XYZ file of C-alpha atoms in Angstrom:
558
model
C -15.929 15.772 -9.359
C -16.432 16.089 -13.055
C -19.457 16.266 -14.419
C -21.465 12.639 -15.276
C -22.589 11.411 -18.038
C -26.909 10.838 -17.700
C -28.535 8.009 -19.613
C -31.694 5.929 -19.790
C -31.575 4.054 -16.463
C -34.061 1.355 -17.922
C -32.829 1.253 -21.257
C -28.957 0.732 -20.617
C -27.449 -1.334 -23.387
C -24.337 -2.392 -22.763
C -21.084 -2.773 -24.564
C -20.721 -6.887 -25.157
C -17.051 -6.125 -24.165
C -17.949 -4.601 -21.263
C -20.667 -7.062 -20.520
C -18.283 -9.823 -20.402
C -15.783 -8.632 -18.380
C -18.242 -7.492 -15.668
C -19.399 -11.121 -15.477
C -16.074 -12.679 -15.578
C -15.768 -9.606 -12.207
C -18.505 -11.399 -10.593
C -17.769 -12.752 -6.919
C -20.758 -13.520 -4.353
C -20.145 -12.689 -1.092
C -21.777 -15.444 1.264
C -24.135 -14.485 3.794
C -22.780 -15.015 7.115
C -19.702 -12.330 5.685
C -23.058 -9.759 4.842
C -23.978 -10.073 8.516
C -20.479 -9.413 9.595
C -20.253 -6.532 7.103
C -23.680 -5.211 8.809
C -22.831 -5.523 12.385
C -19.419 -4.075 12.057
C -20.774 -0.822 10.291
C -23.781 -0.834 12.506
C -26.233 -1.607 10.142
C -28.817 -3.390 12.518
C -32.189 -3.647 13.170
C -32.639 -2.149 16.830
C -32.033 1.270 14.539
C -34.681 2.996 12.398
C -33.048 1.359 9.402
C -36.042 3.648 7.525
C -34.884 6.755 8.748
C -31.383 6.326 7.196
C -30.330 5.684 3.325
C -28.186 2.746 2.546
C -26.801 2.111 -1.204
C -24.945 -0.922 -2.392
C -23.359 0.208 -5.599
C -22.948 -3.123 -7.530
C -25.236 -5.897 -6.199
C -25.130 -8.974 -8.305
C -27.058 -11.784 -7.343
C -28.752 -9.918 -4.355
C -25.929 -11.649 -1.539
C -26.529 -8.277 0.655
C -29.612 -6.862 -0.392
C -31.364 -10.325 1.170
C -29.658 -9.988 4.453
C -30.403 -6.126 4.241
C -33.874 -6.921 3.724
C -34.292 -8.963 6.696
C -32.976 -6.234 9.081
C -35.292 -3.515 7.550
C -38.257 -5.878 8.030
C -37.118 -6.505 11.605
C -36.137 -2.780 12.123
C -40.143 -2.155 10.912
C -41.421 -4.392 12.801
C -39.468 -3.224 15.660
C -40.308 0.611 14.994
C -44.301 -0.022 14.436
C -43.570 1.561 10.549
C -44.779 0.011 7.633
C -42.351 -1.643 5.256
C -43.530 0.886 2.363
C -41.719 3.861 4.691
C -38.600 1.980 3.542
C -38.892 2.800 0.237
C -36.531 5.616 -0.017
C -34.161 3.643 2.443
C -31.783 1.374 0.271
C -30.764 2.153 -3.389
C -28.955 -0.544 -5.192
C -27.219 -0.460 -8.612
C -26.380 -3.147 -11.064
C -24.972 -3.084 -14.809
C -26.514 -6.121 -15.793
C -30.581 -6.992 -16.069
C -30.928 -10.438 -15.262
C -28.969 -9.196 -11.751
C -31.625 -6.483 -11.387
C -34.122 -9.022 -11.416
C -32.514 -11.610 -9.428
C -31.638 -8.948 -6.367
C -35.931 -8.366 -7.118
C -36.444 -11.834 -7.060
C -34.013 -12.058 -3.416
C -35.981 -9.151 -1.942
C -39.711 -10.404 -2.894
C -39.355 -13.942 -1.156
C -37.442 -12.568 1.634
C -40.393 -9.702 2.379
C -42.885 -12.022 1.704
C -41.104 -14.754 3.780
C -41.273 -12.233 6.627
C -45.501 -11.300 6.045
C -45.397 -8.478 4.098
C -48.089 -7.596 1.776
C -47.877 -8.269 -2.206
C -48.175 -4.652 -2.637
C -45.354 -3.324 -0.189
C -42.959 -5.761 -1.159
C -43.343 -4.631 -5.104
C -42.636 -1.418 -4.213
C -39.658 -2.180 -2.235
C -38.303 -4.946 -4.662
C -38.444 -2.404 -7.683
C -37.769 0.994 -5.818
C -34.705 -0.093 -4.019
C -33.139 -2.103 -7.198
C -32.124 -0.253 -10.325
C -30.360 -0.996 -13.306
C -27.001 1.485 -14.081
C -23.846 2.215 -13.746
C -23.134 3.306 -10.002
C -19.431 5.038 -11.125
C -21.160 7.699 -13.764
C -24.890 7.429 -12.256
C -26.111 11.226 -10.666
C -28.069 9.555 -8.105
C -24.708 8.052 -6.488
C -23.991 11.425 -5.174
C -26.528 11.781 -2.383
C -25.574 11.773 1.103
C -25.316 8.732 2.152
C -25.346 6.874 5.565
C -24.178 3.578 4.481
C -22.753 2.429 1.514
C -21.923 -1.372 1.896
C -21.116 -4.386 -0.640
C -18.510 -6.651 -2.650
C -17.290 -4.037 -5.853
C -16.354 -5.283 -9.362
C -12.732 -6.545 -10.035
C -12.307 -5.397 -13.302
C -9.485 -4.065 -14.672
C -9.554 -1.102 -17.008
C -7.722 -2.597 -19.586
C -11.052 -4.576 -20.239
C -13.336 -1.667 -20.364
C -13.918 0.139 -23.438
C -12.263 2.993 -24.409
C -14.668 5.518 -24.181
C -16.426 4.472 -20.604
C -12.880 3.823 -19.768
C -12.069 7.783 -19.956
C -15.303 8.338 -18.354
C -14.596 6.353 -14.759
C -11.520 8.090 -15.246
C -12.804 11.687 -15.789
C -15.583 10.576 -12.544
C -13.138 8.941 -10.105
C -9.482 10.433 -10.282
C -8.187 8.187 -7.810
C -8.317 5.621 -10.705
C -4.837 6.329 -12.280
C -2.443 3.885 -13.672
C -3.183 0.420 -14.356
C -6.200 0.574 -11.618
C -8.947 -1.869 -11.094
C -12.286 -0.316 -11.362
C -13.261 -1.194 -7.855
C -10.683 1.953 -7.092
C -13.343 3.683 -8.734
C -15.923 2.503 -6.376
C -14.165 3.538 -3.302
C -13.849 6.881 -4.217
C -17.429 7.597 -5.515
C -18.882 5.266 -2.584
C -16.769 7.593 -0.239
C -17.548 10.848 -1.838
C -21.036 9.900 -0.822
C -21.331 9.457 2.473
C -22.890 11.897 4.994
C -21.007 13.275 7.904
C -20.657 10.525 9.820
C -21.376 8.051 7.278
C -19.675 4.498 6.796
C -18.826 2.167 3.921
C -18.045 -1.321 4.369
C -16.790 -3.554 1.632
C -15.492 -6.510 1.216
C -12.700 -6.341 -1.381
C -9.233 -6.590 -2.533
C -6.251 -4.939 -0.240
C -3.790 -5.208 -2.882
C -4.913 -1.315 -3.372
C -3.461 -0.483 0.529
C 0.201 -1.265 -0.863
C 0.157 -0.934 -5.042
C 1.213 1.874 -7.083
C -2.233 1.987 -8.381
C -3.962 2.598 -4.461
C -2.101 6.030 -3.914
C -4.638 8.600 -5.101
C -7.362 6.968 -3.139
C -4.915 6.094 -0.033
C -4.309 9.870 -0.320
C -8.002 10.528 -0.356
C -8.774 8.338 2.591
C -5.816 9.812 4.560
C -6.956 13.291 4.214
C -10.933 13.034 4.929
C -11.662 9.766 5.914
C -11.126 7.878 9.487
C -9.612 3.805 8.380
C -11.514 2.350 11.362
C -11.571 -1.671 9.963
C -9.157 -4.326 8.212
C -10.091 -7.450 8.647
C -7.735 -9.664 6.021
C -9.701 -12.646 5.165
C -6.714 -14.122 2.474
C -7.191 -17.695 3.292
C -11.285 -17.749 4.443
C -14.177 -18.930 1.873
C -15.786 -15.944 1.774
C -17.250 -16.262 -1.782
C -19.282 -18.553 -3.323
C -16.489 -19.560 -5.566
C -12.742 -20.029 -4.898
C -10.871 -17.111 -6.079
C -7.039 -15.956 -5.542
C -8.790 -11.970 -4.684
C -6.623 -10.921 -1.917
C -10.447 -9.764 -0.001
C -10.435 -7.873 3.279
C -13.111 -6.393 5.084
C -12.644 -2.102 5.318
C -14.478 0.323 6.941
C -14.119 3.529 6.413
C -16.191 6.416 8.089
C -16.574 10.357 6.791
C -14.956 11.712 10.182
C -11.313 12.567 11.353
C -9.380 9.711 12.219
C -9.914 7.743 15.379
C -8.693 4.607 16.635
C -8.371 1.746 13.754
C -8.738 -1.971 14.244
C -6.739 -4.000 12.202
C -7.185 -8.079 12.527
C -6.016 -10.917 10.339
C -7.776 -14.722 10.001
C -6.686 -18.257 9.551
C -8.658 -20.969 7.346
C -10.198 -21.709 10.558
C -12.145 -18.092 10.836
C -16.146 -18.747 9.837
C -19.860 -17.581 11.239
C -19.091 -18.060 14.786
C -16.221 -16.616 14.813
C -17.067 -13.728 12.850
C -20.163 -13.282 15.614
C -17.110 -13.234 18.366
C -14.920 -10.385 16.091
C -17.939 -8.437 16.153
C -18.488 -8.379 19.747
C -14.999 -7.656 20.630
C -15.657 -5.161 17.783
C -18.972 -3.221 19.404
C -16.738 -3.840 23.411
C -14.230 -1.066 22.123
C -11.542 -3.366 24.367
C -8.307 -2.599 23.733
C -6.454 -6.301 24.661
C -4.826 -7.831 21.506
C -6.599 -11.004 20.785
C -5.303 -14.365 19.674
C -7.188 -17.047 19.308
C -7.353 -19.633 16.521
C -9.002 -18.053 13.623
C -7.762 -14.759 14.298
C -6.314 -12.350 15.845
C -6.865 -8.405 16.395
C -4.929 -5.502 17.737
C -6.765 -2.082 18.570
C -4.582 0.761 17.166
C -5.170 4.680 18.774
C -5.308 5.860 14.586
C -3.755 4.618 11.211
C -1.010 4.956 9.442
C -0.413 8.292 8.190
C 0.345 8.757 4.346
C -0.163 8.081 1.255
C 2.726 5.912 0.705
C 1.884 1.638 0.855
C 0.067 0.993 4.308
C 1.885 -1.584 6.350
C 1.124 -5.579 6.448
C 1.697 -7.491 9.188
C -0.160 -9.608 11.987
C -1.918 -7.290 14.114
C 0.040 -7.510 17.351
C 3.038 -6.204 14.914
C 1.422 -3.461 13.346
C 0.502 -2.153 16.978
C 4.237 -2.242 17.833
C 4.656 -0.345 14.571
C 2.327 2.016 15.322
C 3.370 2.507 18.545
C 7.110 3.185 17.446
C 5.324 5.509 14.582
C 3.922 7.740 17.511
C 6.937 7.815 19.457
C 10.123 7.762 17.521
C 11.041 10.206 14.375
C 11.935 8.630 11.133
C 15.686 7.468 10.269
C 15.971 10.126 7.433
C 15.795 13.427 9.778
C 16.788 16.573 8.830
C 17.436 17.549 12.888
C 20.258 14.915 13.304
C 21.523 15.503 9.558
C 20.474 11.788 8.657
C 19.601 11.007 4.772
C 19.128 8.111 2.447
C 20.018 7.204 -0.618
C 20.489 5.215 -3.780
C 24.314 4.467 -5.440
C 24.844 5.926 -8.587
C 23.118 4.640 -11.724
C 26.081 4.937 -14.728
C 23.521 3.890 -17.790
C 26.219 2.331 -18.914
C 27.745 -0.239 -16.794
C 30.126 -1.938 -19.026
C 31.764 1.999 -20.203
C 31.881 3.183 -16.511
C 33.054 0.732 -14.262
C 36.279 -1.138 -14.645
C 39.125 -2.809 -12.604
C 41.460 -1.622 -15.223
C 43.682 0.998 -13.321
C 45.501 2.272 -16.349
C 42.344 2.933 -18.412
C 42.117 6.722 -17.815
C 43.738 9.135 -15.237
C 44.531 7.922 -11.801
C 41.767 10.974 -10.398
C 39.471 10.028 -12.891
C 39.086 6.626 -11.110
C 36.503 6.458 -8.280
C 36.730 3.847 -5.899
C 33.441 2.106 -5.991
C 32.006 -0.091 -3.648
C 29.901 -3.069 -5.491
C 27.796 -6.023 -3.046
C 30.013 -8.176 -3.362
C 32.217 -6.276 -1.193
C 29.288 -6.436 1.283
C 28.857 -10.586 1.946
C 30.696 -11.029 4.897
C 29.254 -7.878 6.696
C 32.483 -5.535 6.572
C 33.663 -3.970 3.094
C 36.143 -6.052 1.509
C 37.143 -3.905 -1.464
C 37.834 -6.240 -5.126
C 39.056 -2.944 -7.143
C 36.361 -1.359 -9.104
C 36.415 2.159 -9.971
C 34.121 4.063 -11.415
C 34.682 5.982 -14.746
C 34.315 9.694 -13.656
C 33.527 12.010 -15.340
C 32.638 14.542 -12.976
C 34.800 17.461 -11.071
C 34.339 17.985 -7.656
C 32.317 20.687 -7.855
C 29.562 18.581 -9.648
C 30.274 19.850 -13.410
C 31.721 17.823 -15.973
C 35.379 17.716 -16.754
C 36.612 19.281 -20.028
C 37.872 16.405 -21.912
C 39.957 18.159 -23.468
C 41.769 18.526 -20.032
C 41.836 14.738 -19.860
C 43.501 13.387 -23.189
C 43.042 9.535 -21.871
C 39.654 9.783 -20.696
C 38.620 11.702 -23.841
C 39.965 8.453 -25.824
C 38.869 6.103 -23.289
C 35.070 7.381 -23.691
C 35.536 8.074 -27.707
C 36.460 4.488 -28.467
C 32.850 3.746 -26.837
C 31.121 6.389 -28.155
C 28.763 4.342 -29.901
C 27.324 3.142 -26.870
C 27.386 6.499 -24.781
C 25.890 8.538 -27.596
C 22.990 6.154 -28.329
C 21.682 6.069 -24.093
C 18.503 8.436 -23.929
C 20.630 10.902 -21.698
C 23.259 11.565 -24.227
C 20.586 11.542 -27.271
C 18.941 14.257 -24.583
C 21.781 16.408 -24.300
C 24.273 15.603 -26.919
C 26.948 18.154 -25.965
C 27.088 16.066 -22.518
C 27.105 12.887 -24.618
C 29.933 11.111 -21.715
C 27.807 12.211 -18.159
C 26.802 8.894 -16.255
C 22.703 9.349 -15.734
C 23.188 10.290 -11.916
C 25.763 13.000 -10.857
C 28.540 12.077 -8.476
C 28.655 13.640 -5.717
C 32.444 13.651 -4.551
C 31.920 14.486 -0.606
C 29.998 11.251 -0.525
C 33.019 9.201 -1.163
C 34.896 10.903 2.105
C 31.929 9.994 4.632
C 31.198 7.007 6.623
C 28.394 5.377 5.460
C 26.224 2.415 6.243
C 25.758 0.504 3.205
C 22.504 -1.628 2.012
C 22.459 -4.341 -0.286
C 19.150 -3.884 -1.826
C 17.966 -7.895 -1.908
C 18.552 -9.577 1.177
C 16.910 -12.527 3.721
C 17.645 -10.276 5.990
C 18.679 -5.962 7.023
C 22.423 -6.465 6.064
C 23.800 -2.880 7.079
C 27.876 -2.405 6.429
C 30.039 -0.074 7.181
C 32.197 1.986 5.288
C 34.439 4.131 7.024
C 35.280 6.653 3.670
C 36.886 5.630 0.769
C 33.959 4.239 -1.612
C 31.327 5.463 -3.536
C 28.288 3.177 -4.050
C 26.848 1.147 -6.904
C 22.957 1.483 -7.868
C 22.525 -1.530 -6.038
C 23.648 -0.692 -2.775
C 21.344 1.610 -0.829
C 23.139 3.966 1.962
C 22.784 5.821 5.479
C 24.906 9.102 6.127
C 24.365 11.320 9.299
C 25.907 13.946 11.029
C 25.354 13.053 14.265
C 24.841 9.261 14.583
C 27.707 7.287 15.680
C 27.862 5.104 12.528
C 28.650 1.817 14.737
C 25.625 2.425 17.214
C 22.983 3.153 14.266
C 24.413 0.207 12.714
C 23.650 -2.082 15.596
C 20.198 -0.372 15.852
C 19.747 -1.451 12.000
C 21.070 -4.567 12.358
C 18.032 -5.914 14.436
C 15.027 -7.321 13.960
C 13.061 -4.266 15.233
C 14.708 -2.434 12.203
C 13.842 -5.120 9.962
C 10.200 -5.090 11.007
C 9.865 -1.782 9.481
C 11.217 -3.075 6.135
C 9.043 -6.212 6.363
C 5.864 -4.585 6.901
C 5.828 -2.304 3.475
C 8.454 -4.215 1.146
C 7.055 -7.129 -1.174
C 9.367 -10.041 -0.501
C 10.166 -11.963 -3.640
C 10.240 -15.303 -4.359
C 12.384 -17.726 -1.550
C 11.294 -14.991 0.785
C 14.115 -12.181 -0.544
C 13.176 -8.695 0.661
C 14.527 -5.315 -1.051
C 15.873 -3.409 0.779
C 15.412 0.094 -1.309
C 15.301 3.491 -0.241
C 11.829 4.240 0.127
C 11.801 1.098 2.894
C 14.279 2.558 5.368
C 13.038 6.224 5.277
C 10.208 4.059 6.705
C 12.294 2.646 9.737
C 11.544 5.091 13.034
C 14.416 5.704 15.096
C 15.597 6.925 18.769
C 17.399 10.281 19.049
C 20.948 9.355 19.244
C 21.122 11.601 22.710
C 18.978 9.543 24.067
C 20.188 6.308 24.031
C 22.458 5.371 27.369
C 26.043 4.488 26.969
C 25.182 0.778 28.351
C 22.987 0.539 25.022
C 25.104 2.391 22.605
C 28.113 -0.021 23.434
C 25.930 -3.035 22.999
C 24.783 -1.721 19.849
C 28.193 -0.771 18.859
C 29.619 -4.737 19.615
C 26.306 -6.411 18.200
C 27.371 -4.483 15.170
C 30.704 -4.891 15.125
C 30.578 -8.983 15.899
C 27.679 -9.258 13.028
C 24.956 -10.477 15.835
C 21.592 -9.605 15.180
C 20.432 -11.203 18.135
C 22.578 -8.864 20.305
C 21.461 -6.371 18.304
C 17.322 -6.645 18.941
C 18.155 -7.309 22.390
C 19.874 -3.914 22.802
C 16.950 -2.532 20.531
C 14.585 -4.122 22.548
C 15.732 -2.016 25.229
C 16.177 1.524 23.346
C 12.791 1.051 22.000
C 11.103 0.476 25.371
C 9.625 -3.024 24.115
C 9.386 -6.411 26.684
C 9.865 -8.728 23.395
C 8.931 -8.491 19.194
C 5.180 -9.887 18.380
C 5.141 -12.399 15.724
């Protein structure tokens, strides 16, 4: 970690700019979510709570540092310790005074609430609470056992410039167009001891954006994902805000098993009390009750790529199939996916006009339209080519009618960034052709769809940009298709694609590599002919039933 920058701890002043857009980051966390935050990272007061060191790195109004109060006066009591041995216990941060003094204020009349003397609730109230900025403070650094609370949601568009390149220099998971509370992740989990856990209550968008992938790779390589508890539709904080929050824990240990749970409006104290228990149990049935449901998974997701979303009997399944089954692009059964080719120039490159150039300068090219009704029904567009076989460009002057055909829109070909790149290959499309594609079956993907649309080409075409494909060398393009066809397939592509508005999904490359498959050799010739028909007669119900089946699964959770 780079090096941070020091400064008066009690003398911070503050940007205004900066000021402002922490408050408008402000979000209390109510207290009955603290207590769930505490007894899921086993913060509680049957423990020597003064033995360990807890930090909350940002902590507003005091929302945790009450309830954390309580539990070290309870864990004293318990102990036979005085409250002043907690001193050194809890450290909490906070940019802004007046919160410094309001977390005080929370500690001092819950410590004096509970019968502690004037003089050891002082020292607590103004040991554990300082002002500073927990993402460039030295102090955050220390091993810590806990590190608990509700981060900042501030984007660093809103930061100034020069603090800006400081979180950046201090926490290089923050890349991109990231959210400070990135920031607060990494340095929270940087932190913690062997063995140490950090529970916050935050937004998830980070498990699935762009932005998340430094720190998904960072918690993927040294960190066990033991909690998320999605809490989308809940009251959580003392306002109403569109945040996205989820409970995570994350512990400094390999990975173990991971619990993954999702709520309904319904979900408040009592029923956090119940998740808790069936929490601390370590059972592994799937609940379902009312306001929520939970699945016990043997370890998370592997990767740095988006984490899946789904209800939590799902994601089991997915899991499941993750541990069992290799992915569809395998380099063992010669399987691969990709993208059609991107022209940069549309309008130039494809055409229905057969005369415009040589006959073998015309590429069959299959569009979606010639996907709709599930087999390829051809309408006549070609592709421009101006590539040889063996991948070079053709000499135009070989080509006398595709030299005029591209010179009369020169204008257009010469201005594209490729061309103004490499002006001696001013006529190239901006991906390469690769002829042998255009000879294989393939299973074709049109990349916004309700629903996994996969259609077969036998050879002939060459793909658009917006048609994703499947080659293989040993799949029996009918069977895989009827495997792809279901909604086992379609699981996969639901659970890390964003669905766009009316419920559209894409169905892009980097969603089927995610899609776990069977070996081909092992599917029995009862299944691969029902696959094969399901396909064939466009029934995706035939199709997950015959899935169903190859995948060893009684039915498909919800």
């Amino acid at each position: 970690m780079a090096t941070l920058a020091l400064f008066d701890i009690d003398d911070l002043a503050l940007p205004k700019s900066l000021q402002e857009a922490v408050e408008h980051g402000e979000v209390f966390t109510r207290g009955w979510v603290v207590e769930l935050i505490l007894d899921l990272i086993g913060y509680t007061p049957d423990k020597d709570l003064c033995a360990v060191r807890l930090v909350e790195p940002a902590c507003g109004g005091g929302a945790f540092l009450g309830v954390i109060a309580e539990r070290v006066s309870a864990s004293c009591r318990a102990h036979g310790r005085p409250l002043s041995d907690g001193a050194e216990a809890v450290r909490a941060f906070d940019l802004l005074s007046r919160n410094v003094e309001e977390s005080r204020s929370v500690i001092t009349r819950t410590l004096h609430d509970a019968g502690w003397s004037s003089a050891d609730v002082e020292l607590i109230a103004t040991t554990w609470v300082r002002q500073g900025d927990y993402l460039l403070h030295p102090d955050a650094g220390h091993p810590t056992d806990y590190v608990v609370g509700n981060p900042p949601y501030i984007r660093l568009e809103a930061v100034p410039d020069d603090r800006m390149a400081a979180y950046r220099d201090a926490c290089p998971t923050m890349s991109g167009r990231a959210d400070t509370y990135i920031g607060f992740y990494e340095t929270a989990l940087r932190s913690l001891a062997p063995g140490g856990r950090l529970g916050f209550i935050c937004a998830d968008r980070w498990m699935r954006n762009q932005y998340g992938r430094a720190l998904r790779r960072l918690v993927t390589r040294r960190f066990s994902m033991d909690l998320v508890l999605s809490l989308h539709d809940v009251d959580v904080f003392d306002e109403q805000v569109s945040a996205y929050p989820a409970i995570t824990l994350i512990s400094s240990r390999a990975q173990g098993p991971a619990v993954v749970a999702d709520t309904t409006r319904a979900f408040g104290p009592a029923h956090a009390r119940d998740f808790a228990a069936w929490c601390r149990s370590g059972s592994g049935e799937q609940v379902a009750a009312e306001a929520f449901q939970a699945a016990r998974l043997p370890q998370w997701f592997p990767g740095e790529d988006s984490w899946p979303a789904a209800s939590p009997a799902r994601l089991a399944m997915l899991e499941d199939l993750t541990e069992r089954f290799a992915l569809l692009e395998d380099a063992r059964t010669g399987t691969r996916v990709g993208i059609g080719i991107a022209t940069g120039a549309d309008k130039v490159f494809i055409t229905r006009d057969t005369d415009a150039v040589e006959p073998d300068r015309l590429l069959p090219m299959a569009m979606v339209r010639d996907t709709t009704s599930g087999h390829v029904n051809w309408g006549g567009t070609y592709l421009v080519n101006p590539w040889s076989a063996d991948g070079d460009l053709v000499d135009l002057d070989a080509y006398p009618r595709l030299a005029a055909y591209f010179g009369k829109h020169g204008d257009v070909l010469r201005k594209r960034y490729v061309a103004v790149k490499q002006p001696d290959r001013w006529y190239k499309t901006f991906d390469k052709v690769d002829s042998r594609l255009t000879r294989r079956a393939k299973l074709l993907f049109p990349d916004m769809k309700l629903a996994i649309h996969p259609v077969l080409d036998e050879g002939g075409l060459y793909p658009h940009h917006n048609l994703y494909f499947v080659v293989s060398e040993t799949w029996d393009m009918r069977v895989l298709g009827g495997l792809l066809l279901s909604k086992v397939a379609q699981a996969f592509v639901e659970a890390y694609a964003v669905r766009m508005r009316g419920g559209t999904l894409r169905f892009q490359a980097q969603y089927l590599r995610k899609i776990r498959v069977p070996a081909p050799d092992a599917i029995s010739e009862r299944d691969r002919a029902a696959l094969a028909e399901a396909f064939d007669r466009r029934d995706p119900a035939a199709a997950t039933k015959a899935a169903l089946r190859v995948y060893g699964l009684a039915e498909l959770p919800e």
